[in-house]
Amino acid sequence: MSTKSLVQGPQMSAQTHDTTKARSTSGARRAVRQGFRRSKDGCLNCKRFHSKCDEGLPECLRCRQSKRKCEWPEHVRAKLAASAEGLPSVDPTTSTVMSTAVAASPLLAGTRMEGARSFTAPWTSTYCQPTDPIAMAYPDPQERRLIVHFVREAPSILTGIPIHPQNVLFLDLSRVMSDRGFGLSADALRLSLLSIGALHQAWLENSNDEASTDLCLTSRSVANHLQLAADSCLKAAVLLSLTSTSESDDTLLMATTMLYLFQVLSASQRKREHMETARNLVQRRGGPAQILESAMGASSYTSVRKLLECLAVFDMFDALGSGKEPALLASDGEMDPWWYDCVENSEQVDSVECAFGVSRGVLEMLARTVRLVSLARRAALFGYSPLSDNEELINELELFEAASQLEEELQFWTTTAAAEGGHKRKRSGNLIYIETAKILLACNVCGLPREDPRVQASATLILELSKECNTHLGLVLYLMWPLLVAGAQVDGDQRWLALSVLEVFSTRSGSTRLGPWYDSCNAARGVLQTIWNRVDNHLPHSGFQDVAIEMGVQFL
């Protein structure tokens, strides 16, 4: 062995020993487990079951999944009650929970953000792992919580039969998944969705304890502010749209429709201005048929068609409460081809039936009935006055002939509705609206008194079917007008039945928690009591239309 090797040997051994020692020290340092700090702000239920709480407000994920009422420590409840400038804060770590909810929702499935289309970094990179799929469109955690809440609760508050793959049929959420400032129409739609989510959360947070009451008032205040912001964006977008026509007009129609729904849900008296805006937007583009002809692509056509269908039905309900004629469906008293030309395949669920729980043909027949009621009102029959001196009055004979033809159609629908297949809610909804049309023709066109046996029989059947829809099906959306029309005709014990049906309408399937139509039910209760007071005291203007117009309320 050479002298050189003897010298290098110990040196290399020392270097190897130092390197091994450094690696072992580094590995030991990495092996040390990070300390865990137990949170004192978690839900009491999670503490009771020794589970880690995500501290999501107003209820954590575990309580929501197990359908338990979330209970919070006293200091957390005090902090929530003291929050007066916005919704209670949400820990950013709950973004994982929201990501799960968004990924599981069919509404958000397949949507992607406009700002993320050019992002092509590899998934193996540490810096491109997404924390939340909607973080770019909704950077604020409070907004993400509200939009996920809206998506989760949309079927129960906006759909008559929530069995369709998409919960809100006319709503294309890809239009609100872009970055902020993408367009005034998109911002108006985004804010309108957030306002409905906050309003619905206010109902869910309502309870007897003081903290939850304050929290409910805070959420309602946030909903109102979001609605005002959406309204401002909508007005600016409408003014800008007067100079040009683009595909953003579809987004504008969606935003207008959602703001109309917010006004209905909150029982506001400013609903008609949004519906009037929607009518003007549709008429300016040539009407529903012209809009459908200009729709580009199958997906765009389907989305626009469903939007126009919902707008046409909302317009009919608005006309029923305002005494005007429907503008988007059966406006000339004849069948509208566009309403039937776009019917889906028989193997699929009809979008109108799914949205409103009523057949397409029954709604079209009801629109012609509402138009006839408006003409009778304008013709100054049975004590009514024309809306203005310049309006053309319909001939009385023509009015009765049209009513006679509609009565024949009603008889046909009565015999076929009971034997028709499909969802039970649709069969009940068909019968309810058929009997409603009979009452409208009998009392508001033909002049029969409310005491007539045929009127009383129809009113009783409507009340019983409405109660059955809630008791056995839990599906009562879009049945408020039939309940008002029937309730205005009854006396004695039948009035208690009408009030009891309203009571179960205002709760979540008869439970003690407030439902999404609580405010509308309160307004409907006031309308019925005003009608009954005028009838009992033989006062004029005791019809449901007179009282609804006088009180400035609308229903669906």
Coordinates of C-alpha atoms in Angstrom, one line a residue:
M1 CA 0.0 0.0 0.0
S2 CA 1.4 3.4 -1.0
T3 CA 1.8 6.4 1.2
K4 CA -0.7 8.4 -0.9
S5 CA -3.5 5.8 -0.3
L6 CA -2.8 5.7 3.4
V7 CA -3.1 9.5 3.6
Q8 CA -6.3 9.6 1.6
G9 CA -8.0 6.8 3.3
P10 CA -8.7 8.4 6.7
Q11 CA -9.7 11.7 5.0
M12 CA -12.3 10.0 2.9
S13 CA -13.6 8.0 5.8
A14 CA -14.0 11.3 7.8
Q15 CA -15.8 13.0 4.9
T16 CA -18.2 10.0 4.5
H17 CA -18.9 9.9 8.3
D18 CA -19.7 13.7 8.3
T19 CA -22.0 13.3 5.3
T20 CA -23.8 10.4 6.8
K21 CA -24.2 12.2 10.1
A22 CA -25.6 15.3 8.3
R23 CA -28.1 13.2 6.4
S24 CA -29.2 11.4 9.5
T25 CA -29.6 14.7 11.4
S26 CA -31.7 16.1 8.5
G27 CA -33.8 13.0 8.3
A28 CA -34.4 13.1 12.0
R29 CA -35.4 16.7 11.8
R30 CA -37.9 15.9 9.0
A31 CA -39.2 13.0 11.0
V32 CA -40.3 15.2 13.8
R33 CA -44.1 15.5 13.6
Q34 CA -45.5 19.0 13.5
G35 CA -47.4 20.0 16.6
F36 CA -51.2 20.0 16.5
R37 CA -53.1 22.8 18.1
R38 CA -56.6 21.9 19.2
S39 CA -59.1 24.5 18.1
K40 CA -61.6 25.9 20.5
D41 CA -63.9 27.2 17.8
G42 CA -65.2 23.9 16.6
C43 CA -68.8 22.6 16.6
L44 CA -69.9 21.0 19.9
N45 CA -71.2 18.0 18.0
C46 CA -67.8 17.3 16.4
K47 CA -66.2 17.6 19.9
R48 CA -68.7 15.2 21.3
F49 CA -67.9 12.6 18.7
H50 CA -64.1 13.4 18.7
S51 CA -64.1 14.5 15.1
K52 CA -62.1 17.3 13.5
C53 CA -64.5 20.1 12.7
D54 CA -64.0 22.2 9.5
E55 CA -65.6 25.2 11.4
G56 CA -67.8 26.0 8.4
L57 CA -70.5 28.6 9.2
P58 CA -73.4 28.5 9.8
E59 CA -73.1 24.7 9.9
C60 CA -70.1 22.5 9.6
L61 CA -69.7 19.8 7.0
R62 CA -70.2 16.9 9.3
C63 CA -73.4 18.2 10.8
R64 CA -74.7 19.0 7.3
Q65 CA -73.9 15.5 6.1
S66 CA -75.5 13.8 9.2
K67 CA -78.4 16.3 9.1
R68 CA -77.8 17.4 12.7
K69 CA -78.3 20.9 14.0
C70 CA -74.9 22.6 14.4
E71 CA -74.2 23.8 17.9
W72 CA -71.5 26.3 18.6
P73 CA -69.6 27.4 21.7
E74 CA -70.9 30.5 23.4
H75 CA -67.9 32.8 22.3
V76 CA -68.5 31.8 18.7
R77 CA -72.2 32.6 18.8
A78 CA -71.3 36.0 20.4
K79 CA -68.8 36.7 17.6
L80 CA -71.5 35.8 15.0
A81 CA -74.1 38.1 16.7
A82 CA -71.6 41.0 16.8
S83 CA -71.0 40.7 13.1
A84 CA -73.0 43.6 11.6
E85 CA -71.1 44.5 8.4
G86 CA -71.3 41.2 6.5
L87 CA -71.8 37.5 6.7
P88 CA -69.8 35.6 9.3
S89 CA -66.3 34.8 8.3
V90 CA -65.3 31.4 6.8
D91 CA -61.9 29.9 7.3
P92 CA -60.1 29.6 4.0
T93 CA -59.4 25.9 4.7
T94 CA -63.1 25.2 3.9
S95 CA -62.2 25.7 0.2
T96 CA -61.7 21.9 0.0
V97 CA -65.3 21.4 1.2
M98 CA -66.6 23.9 -1.4
S99 CA -64.6 22.2 -4.1
T100 CA -66.2 18.9 -3.2
A101 CA -69.7 20.5 -3.4
V102 CA -69.0 22.2 -6.7
A103 CA -67.5 19.1 -8.2
A104 CA -70.5 17.0 -7.1
S105 CA -73.0 19.6 -8.5
P106 CA -74.4 18.9 -12.0
L107 CA -74.8 22.7 -12.4
L108 CA -71.1 23.4 -12.2
A109 CA -69.9 20.2 -13.9
G110 CA -68.1 20.9 -17.0
T111 CA -67.8 24.6 -16.5
R112 CA -64.4 26.3 -16.7
M113 CA -63.1 29.8 -16.0
E114 CA -62.4 32.1 -18.9
G115 CA -59.2 33.3 -17.3
A116 CA -57.8 29.8 -16.9
R117 CA -58.1 28.7 -20.6
S118 CA -54.5 29.5 -21.4
F119 CA -53.1 27.9 -18.3
T120 CA -51.2 24.8 -19.4
A121 CA -48.6 24.2 -16.6
P122 CA -48.0 20.5 -15.9
W123 CA -49.9 19.0 -12.9
T124 CA -46.7 17.7 -11.5
S125 CA -45.7 21.2 -10.5
T126 CA -46.1 22.1 -6.9
Y127 CA -47.3 25.6 -7.8
C128 CA -50.2 24.8 -10.1
Q129 CA -52.2 22.5 -7.8
P130 CA -55.7 24.1 -7.7
T131 CA -57.1 24.9 -4.3
D132 CA -60.6 25.7 -5.4
P133 CA -62.0 25.4 -9.0
I134 CA -64.0 28.7 -8.6
A135 CA -61.4 30.7 -6.7
M136 CA -60.7 32.9 -9.7
A137 CA -64.3 33.7 -10.4
Y138 CA -65.1 34.1 -6.7
P139 CA -61.9 35.1 -4.9
D140 CA -63.6 36.0 -1.7
P141 CA -64.4 33.0 0.5
Q142 CA -67.8 34.4 1.6
E143 CA -68.8 34.6 -2.1
R144 CA -67.6 31.1 -2.7
R145 CA -69.7 29.9 0.2
L146 CA -72.8 31.7 -1.1
I147 CA -72.5 30.5 -4.7
V148 CA -72.0 26.9 -3.5
H149 CA -75.0 27.3 -1.2
F150 CA -77.1 28.5 -4.1
V151 CA -76.0 25.6 -6.3
R152 CA -76.8 23.1 -3.5
E153 CA -80.2 24.6 -2.6
A154 CA -81.4 25.6 -6.1
P155 CA -83.6 22.5 -6.7
S156 CA -85.6 23.1 -3.6
I157 CA -86.3 26.8 -4.3
L158 CA -86.6 27.1 -8.0
T159 CA -87.7 23.8 -9.5
G160 CA -91.2 22.3 -9.5
I161 CA -89.9 18.7 -10.0
P162 CA -86.2 18.5 -9.2
I163 CA -85.4 15.4 -11.2
H164 CA -83.7 16.9 -14.3
P165 CA -79.9 16.6 -14.6
Q166 CA -79.7 20.3 -14.3
N167 CA -81.3 21.9 -11.3
V168 CA -82.0 25.4 -12.7
L169 CA -83.0 24.6 -16.2
F170 CA -82.4 28.0 -17.9
L171 CA -79.3 28.9 -16.0
D172 CA -75.9 28.5 -17.7
L173 CA -73.3 28.9 -14.9
S174 CA -70.4 28.9 -17.3
R175 CA -71.4 32.6 -17.9
V176 CA -70.5 33.5 -14.3
M177 CA -67.3 31.4 -14.0
S178 CA -65.1 34.1 -15.7
D179 CA -62.9 36.6 -14.0
R180 CA -64.5 39.8 -12.6
G181 CA -65.0 42.6 -15.0
F182 CA -65.6 40.2 -17.9
G183 CA -68.9 42.1 -18.6
L184 CA -71.7 44.0 -16.9
S185 CA -74.2 41.3 -17.8
A186 CA -72.1 38.6 -16.3
D187 CA -71.5 40.7 -13.1
A188 CA -75.2 41.3 -12.8
L189 CA -76.0 37.6 -13.1
R190 CA -73.2 36.7 -10.6
L191 CA -74.5 39.2 -8.0
S192 CA -78.1 38.1 -8.5
L193 CA -77.1 34.5 -7.8
L194 CA -75.3 35.6 -4.7
S195 CA -78.2 37.6 -3.5
I196 CA -80.6 34.6 -3.7
G197 CA -78.0 32.4 -1.9
A198 CA -77.8 35.0 0.9
L199 CA -81.6 35.3 1.1
H200 CA -82.1 31.6 1.3
Q201 CA -79.4 31.4 4.0
A202 CA -81.3 34.0 6.0
W203 CA -84.3 31.6 6.1
L204 CA -82.2 28.7 7.2
E205 CA -80.5 30.7 9.9
N206 CA -83.8 31.8 11.4
S207 CA -84.4 30.3 14.9
N208 CA -85.7 31.3 18.3
D209 CA -82.4 32.2 19.9
E210 CA -81.2 35.8 19.8
A211 CA -77.8 35.1 18.1
S212 CA -79.4 33.3 15.2
T213 CA -82.0 36.0 14.8
D214 CA -79.3 38.6 14.5
L215 CA -77.4 36.4 12.1
C216 CA -80.6 36.0 10.0
L217 CA -81.0 39.8 9.9
T218 CA -77.4 40.2 8.8
S219 CA -77.7 37.7 6.0
R220 CA -80.9 39.4 4.8
S221 CA -79.2 42.7 4.8
V222 CA -76.3 41.3 2.7
A223 CA -78.9 39.8 0.3
N224 CA -80.5 43.2 -0.1
H225 CA -77.2 44.9 -0.8
L226 CA -76.2 42.3 -3.3
Q227 CA -79.5 42.7 -5.1
L228 CA -79.1 46.5 -5.3
A229 CA -75.6 46.0 -6.7
A230 CA -76.9 43.5 -9.3
D231 CA -79.7 46.0 -10.1
S232 CA -77.2 48.7 -10.8
C233 CA -75.1 46.5 -13.1
L234 CA -78.2 45.4 -14.9
K235 CA -79.4 48.9 -15.6
A236 CA -76.0 49.9 -17.0
A237 CA -75.9 46.7 -19.1
V238 CA -79.3 47.4 -20.5
L239 CA -78.4 50.9 -21.5
L240 CA -75.2 49.6 -23.2
S241 CA -77.1 46.9 -25.0
L242 CA -79.3 49.5 -26.7
T243 CA -76.4 50.3 -29.1
S244 CA -75.6 46.8 -30.1
T245 CA -76.8 43.2 -30.1
S246 CA -74.6 40.3 -29.1
E247 CA -74.7 37.0 -27.4
S248 CA -74.3 38.8 -24.0
D249 CA -78.0 39.6 -24.4
D250 CA -78.7 36.1 -23.3
T251 CA -76.7 36.7 -20.1
L252 CA -78.7 39.9 -19.7
L253 CA -81.9 38.0 -19.9
M254 CA -80.7 35.5 -17.3
A255 CA -79.7 38.2 -14.9
T256 CA -83.1 39.9 -15.3
T257 CA -84.9 36.7 -14.7
M258 CA -82.9 35.9 -11.5
L259 CA -83.5 39.4 -10.2
Y260 CA -87.2 38.9 -10.8
L261 CA -87.1 35.7 -8.8
F262 CA -85.3 37.4 -6.0
Q263 CA -88.1 40.0 -5.8
V264 CA -90.7 37.3 -5.8
L265 CA -88.9 35.4 -3.1
S266 CA -88.5 38.5 -0.9
A267 CA -92.2 39.6 -1.6
S268 CA -91.0 42.9 -2.8
Q269 CA -93.2 45.4 -4.7
R270 CA -90.6 46.2 -7.4
K271 CA -90.9 43.0 -9.4
R272 CA -92.8 44.4 -12.3
E273 CA -90.0 46.6 -13.4
H274 CA -87.7 43.6 -13.9
M275 CA -90.3 41.7 -15.8
E276 CA -91.0 44.7 -18.0
T277 CA -87.3 44.9 -18.7
A278 CA -87.3 41.2 -19.7
R279 CA -90.3 41.7 -22.0
N280 CA -88.6 44.7 -23.7
L281 CA -85.4 42.8 -24.2
V282 CA -87.2 39.9 -25.8
Q283 CA -89.4 42.1 -28.0
R284 CA -86.4 44.2 -29.1
R285 CA -84.8 41.0 -30.5
G286 CA -87.9 40.1 -32.5
G287 CA -89.7 37.8 -30.0
P288 CA -89.1 34.3 -28.8
A289 CA -89.3 32.6 -32.2
Q290 CA -86.7 35.0 -33.7
I291 CA -84.4 34.6 -30.8
L292 CA -84.5 30.8 -31.2
E293 CA -83.8 31.1 -34.9
S294 CA -80.7 33.2 -34.3
A295 CA -79.3 30.9 -31.5
M296 CA -76.0 29.4 -32.5
G297 CA -75.1 25.8 -31.6
A298 CA -77.1 23.1 -29.9
S299 CA -76.1 23.9 -26.4
S300 CA -76.8 27.6 -26.8
Y301 CA -80.2 26.8 -28.4
T302 CA -81.2 24.6 -25.5
S303 CA -80.2 27.1 -22.9
V304 CA -81.9 30.0 -24.6
R305 CA -85.1 27.9 -25.3
K306 CA -85.4 26.9 -21.6
L307 CA -84.8 30.5 -20.6
L308 CA -87.6 31.8 -22.9
E309 CA -89.9 29.1 -21.6
C310 CA -89.4 30.2 -18.0
L311 CA -89.8 33.8 -18.9
A312 CA -93.0 33.1 -20.8
V313 CA -94.5 31.4 -17.7
F314 CA -93.3 34.1 -15.4
D315 CA -94.8 36.7 -17.7
M316 CA -98.1 34.9 -17.6
F317 CA -98.1 34.9 -13.8
D318 CA -97.2 38.5 -13.8
A319 CA -100.1 39.3 -16.1
L320 CA -102.5 37.4 -13.9
G321 CA -101.6 39.6 -11.0
S322 CA -101.5 42.9 -12.9
G323 CA -104.6 42.5 -15.0
K324 CA -102.6 42.8 -18.3
E325 CA -102.3 40.4 -21.2
P326 CA -99.4 38.0 -21.5
A327 CA -96.7 39.3 -23.9
L328 CA -94.6 36.2 -24.6
L329 CA -97.1 33.4 -24.8
A330 CA -100.5 33.4 -26.6
S331 CA -100.3 37.2 -26.9
D332 CA -102.8 37.2 -29.8
G333 CA -105.1 34.5 -28.4
E334 CA -103.7 31.8 -30.7
M335 CA -101.3 28.9 -30.2
D336 CA -97.7 30.0 -30.4
P337 CA -95.7 27.5 -32.6
W338 CA -92.4 28.2 -30.9
W339 CA -93.9 26.8 -27.6
Y340 CA -94.4 23.4 -29.2
D341 CA -91.8 23.3 -32.0
C342 CA -89.0 22.9 -29.5
V343 CA -90.4 20.0 -27.5
E344 CA -87.7 17.5 -26.6
N345 CA -87.7 13.8 -27.5
S346 CA -90.3 11.7 -25.8
E347 CA -87.5 9.7 -24.1
Q348 CA -86.4 12.8 -22.2
V349 CA -88.0 14.8 -19.4
D350 CA -89.9 17.8 -20.7
S351 CA -88.2 20.9 -19.5
V352 CA -91.5 22.8 -18.8
E353 CA -92.9 19.9 -16.8
C354 CA -89.7 19.6 -14.8
A355 CA -89.5 23.3 -14.1
F356 CA -93.1 24.0 -13.1
G357 CA -94.7 20.6 -12.4
V358 CA -97.4 21.3 -15.1
S359 CA -97.8 20.1 -18.7
R360 CA -96.8 22.3 -21.5
G361 CA -100.3 22.3 -23.0
V362 CA -102.0 23.2 -19.7
L363 CA -99.8 26.2 -19.3
E364 CA -100.4 27.4 -22.9
M365 CA -104.2 27.0 -22.3
L366 CA -103.9 29.0 -19.0
A367 CA -102.1 31.8 -20.8
R368 CA -105.0 32.1 -23.2
T369 CA -107.4 32.1 -20.2
V370 CA -105.4 34.9 -18.5
R371 CA -105.5 36.9 -21.8
L372 CA -109.3 36.5 -21.9
V373 CA -109.6 37.6 -18.2
S374 CA -107.6 40.8 -19.1
L375 CA -109.9 41.5 -22.1
A376 CA -112.9 41.1 -19.9
R377 CA -111.5 43.5 -17.4
R378 CA -110.8 46.1 -20.2
A379 CA -114.3 45.6 -21.6
A380 CA -115.7 47.0 -18.4
L381 CA -117.9 43.9 -17.8
F382 CA -119.3 43.2 -14.4
G383 CA -118.3 46.5 -12.8
Y384 CA -114.7 46.6 -14.1
S385 CA -113.3 49.7 -15.6
P386 CA -111.1 50.0 -18.7
L387 CA -107.4 50.7 -18.0
S388 CA -107.5 53.8 -20.2
D389 CA -110.0 55.7 -22.4
N390 CA -108.0 55.0 -25.6
E391 CA -107.9 51.2 -25.4
E392 CA -110.1 49.2 -27.8
L393 CA -112.9 47.3 -26.1
I394 CA -113.6 43.8 -27.2
N395 CA -117.1 42.9 -28.3
E396 CA -119.1 41.1 -25.6
L397 CA -120.3 38.4 -28.0
E398 CA -116.8 37.6 -29.1
L399 CA -115.7 37.4 -25.5
F400 CA -118.3 34.8 -24.6
E401 CA -117.5 32.8 -27.7
A402 CA -113.9 32.6 -26.8
A403 CA -114.8 31.7 -23.3
S404 CA -117.0 28.9 -24.6
Q405 CA -114.2 27.5 -26.7
L406 CA -111.9 27.5 -23.7
E407 CA -114.4 25.7 -21.6
E408 CA -114.5 22.9 -24.2
E409 CA -110.8 22.6 -24.0
L410 CA -110.9 22.5 -20.2
Q411 CA -113.4 19.6 -20.3
F412 CA -111.0 17.7 -22.6
W413 CA -108.1 18.4 -20.3
T414 CA -110.1 17.3 -17.3
T415 CA -110.7 13.9 -18.7
T416 CA -107.2 13.4 -19.9
A417 CA -105.2 14.9 -17.0
A418 CA -106.3 12.2 -14.5
A419 CA -105.3 9.4 -16.9
E420 CA -102.0 11.0 -18.0
G421 CA -98.8 9.3 -16.9
G422 CA -95.7 10.8 -15.6
H423 CA -94.7 12.3 -12.2
K424 CA -97.6 12.5 -9.6
R425 CA -96.7 16.2 -9.1
K426 CA -97.4 16.9 -12.7
R427 CA -100.8 15.1 -12.7
S428 CA -101.8 17.1 -9.5
G429 CA -100.4 20.3 -11.0
N430 CA -102.4 19.8 -14.2
L431 CA -105.7 19.3 -12.3
I432 CA -105.0 22.3 -10.0
Y433 CA -104.4 24.7 -13.0
I434 CA -107.3 23.3 -14.9
E435 CA -109.7 24.0 -12.0
T436 CA -108.0 27.5 -11.6
A437 CA -108.8 28.3 -15.3
K438 CA -112.4 27.2 -14.7
I439 CA -112.8 29.6 -11.8
L440 CA -111.2 32.4 -13.8
L441 CA -113.6 31.9 -16.7
A442 CA -116.6 31.5 -14.5
C443 CA -116.1 34.4 -12.2
N444 CA -114.0 36.9 -14.2
V445 CA -115.4 36.4 -17.7
C446 CA -118.9 34.8 -17.5
G447 CA -119.9 36.6 -14.4
L448 CA -121.0 33.7 -12.2
P449 CA -121.2 34.5 -8.5
R450 CA -118.6 33.0 -6.1
E451 CA -121.4 31.0 -4.4
D452 CA -122.1 29.0 -7.6
P453 CA -121.7 25.2 -6.8
R454 CA -119.3 24.8 -9.8
V455 CA -117.0 27.5 -8.5
Q456 CA -117.1 26.1 -4.9
A457 CA -116.4 22.6 -6.2
S458 CA -113.3 23.8 -8.2
A459 CA -112.0 25.8 -5.2
T460 CA -112.3 22.9 -2.8
L461 CA -110.5 20.6 -5.2
I462 CA -107.7 23.1 -5.6
L463 CA -107.2 23.4 -1.9
E464 CA -107.2 19.6 -1.3
L465 CA -104.8 18.9 -4.1
S466 CA -102.5 21.7 -3.0
K467 CA -102.4 20.3 0.5
E468 CA -101.8 16.8 -0.9
C469 CA -98.8 18.0 -2.9
N470 CA -97.2 19.3 0.2
T471 CA -98.1 16.4 2.6
H472 CA -97.2 13.5 0.3
L473 CA -94.8 15.0 -2.2
G474 CA -93.3 18.0 -0.6
L475 CA -93.4 19.8 -3.9
V476 CA -95.5 23.0 -3.8
L477 CA -93.6 25.4 -5.9
Y478 CA -95.5 27.5 -8.4
L479 CA -98.9 26.8 -6.8
M480 CA -99.4 30.1 -5.1
W481 CA -101.8 31.7 -7.7
P482 CA -104.2 28.7 -7.7
L483 CA -104.3 28.8 -3.9
L484 CA -105.1 32.6 -4.0
V485 CA -107.8 32.2 -6.7
A486 CA -109.4 29.3 -4.8
G487 CA -109.1 30.9 -1.4
A488 CA -110.8 34.1 -2.6
Q489 CA -114.0 32.1 -3.4
V490 CA -114.5 30.1 -0.2
D491 CA -116.2 30.7 3.2
G492 CA -116.4 29.2 6.6
D493 CA -114.3 26.1 7.3
Q494 CA -112.8 26.2 3.8
R495 CA -111.0 29.5 4.8
W496 CA -109.2 27.6 7.6
L497 CA -108.2 25.0 5.0
A498 CA -106.7 27.7 2.8
L499 CA -104.8 29.2 5.7
S500 CA -103.5 25.8 6.8
V501 CA -102.3 25.1 3.2
L502 CA -100.5 28.5 3.3
E503 CA -98.9 27.6 6.6
V504 CA -97.4 24.4 5.3
F505 CA -96.3 26.2 2.1
S506 CA -94.3 28.6 4.3
T507 CA -92.3 25.9 6.0
R508 CA -89.9 23.3 4.7
S509 CA -92.2 20.4 4.0
G510 CA -94.3 21.1 7.1
S511 CA -91.3 21.4 9.5
T512 CA -90.7 24.2 11.9
R513 CA -88.0 25.7 9.8
L514 CA -88.9 28.5 7.4
G515 CA -89.1 27.6 3.7
P516 CA -88.0 29.6 0.6
W517 CA -91.4 31.0 0.0
Y518 CA -92.0 32.3 3.6
D519 CA -92.2 35.9 2.6
S520 CA -94.5 35.2 -0.4
C521 CA -96.8 33.2 1.9
N522 CA -97.1 36.1 4.3
A523 CA -98.0 38.4 1.5
A524 CA -100.6 35.9 0.2
R525 CA -102.1 35.6 3.7
G526 CA -102.6 39.4 3.7
V527 CA -104.3 39.3 0.3
L528 CA -106.7 36.6 1.4
Q529 CA -107.6 38.3 4.6
T530 CA -108.2 41.6 2.8
I531 CA -110.5 39.7 0.3
W532 CA -112.5 38.0 3.0
N533 CA -112.9 41.2 4.9
R534 CA -114.3 43.0 1.8
V535 CA -116.6 40.1 1.0
D536 CA -118.0 39.8 4.5
N537 CA -118.6 43.6 4.7
H538 CA -120.0 43.7 1.1
L539 CA -117.3 46.2 0.0
P540 CA -116.4 46.7 -3.7
H541 CA -113.2 45.5 -5.4
S542 CA -113.1 42.2 -3.5
G543 CA -111.6 40.2 -6.4
F544 CA -108.1 38.7 -6.1
Q545 CA -106.8 40.9 -9.0
D546 CA -108.1 44.1 -7.4
V547 CA -106.5 43.4 -4.1
A548 CA -103.2 42.1 -5.6
I549 CA -102.9 45.3 -7.8
E550 CA -103.8 47.5 -4.8
M551 CA -101.3 45.9 -2.5
G552 CA -98.6 45.7 -5.3
V553 CA -97.6 42.1 -4.7
Q554 CA -96.8 39.3 -7.1
F555 CA -96.6 35.5 -6.8
L556 CA -95.6 32.4 -8.7

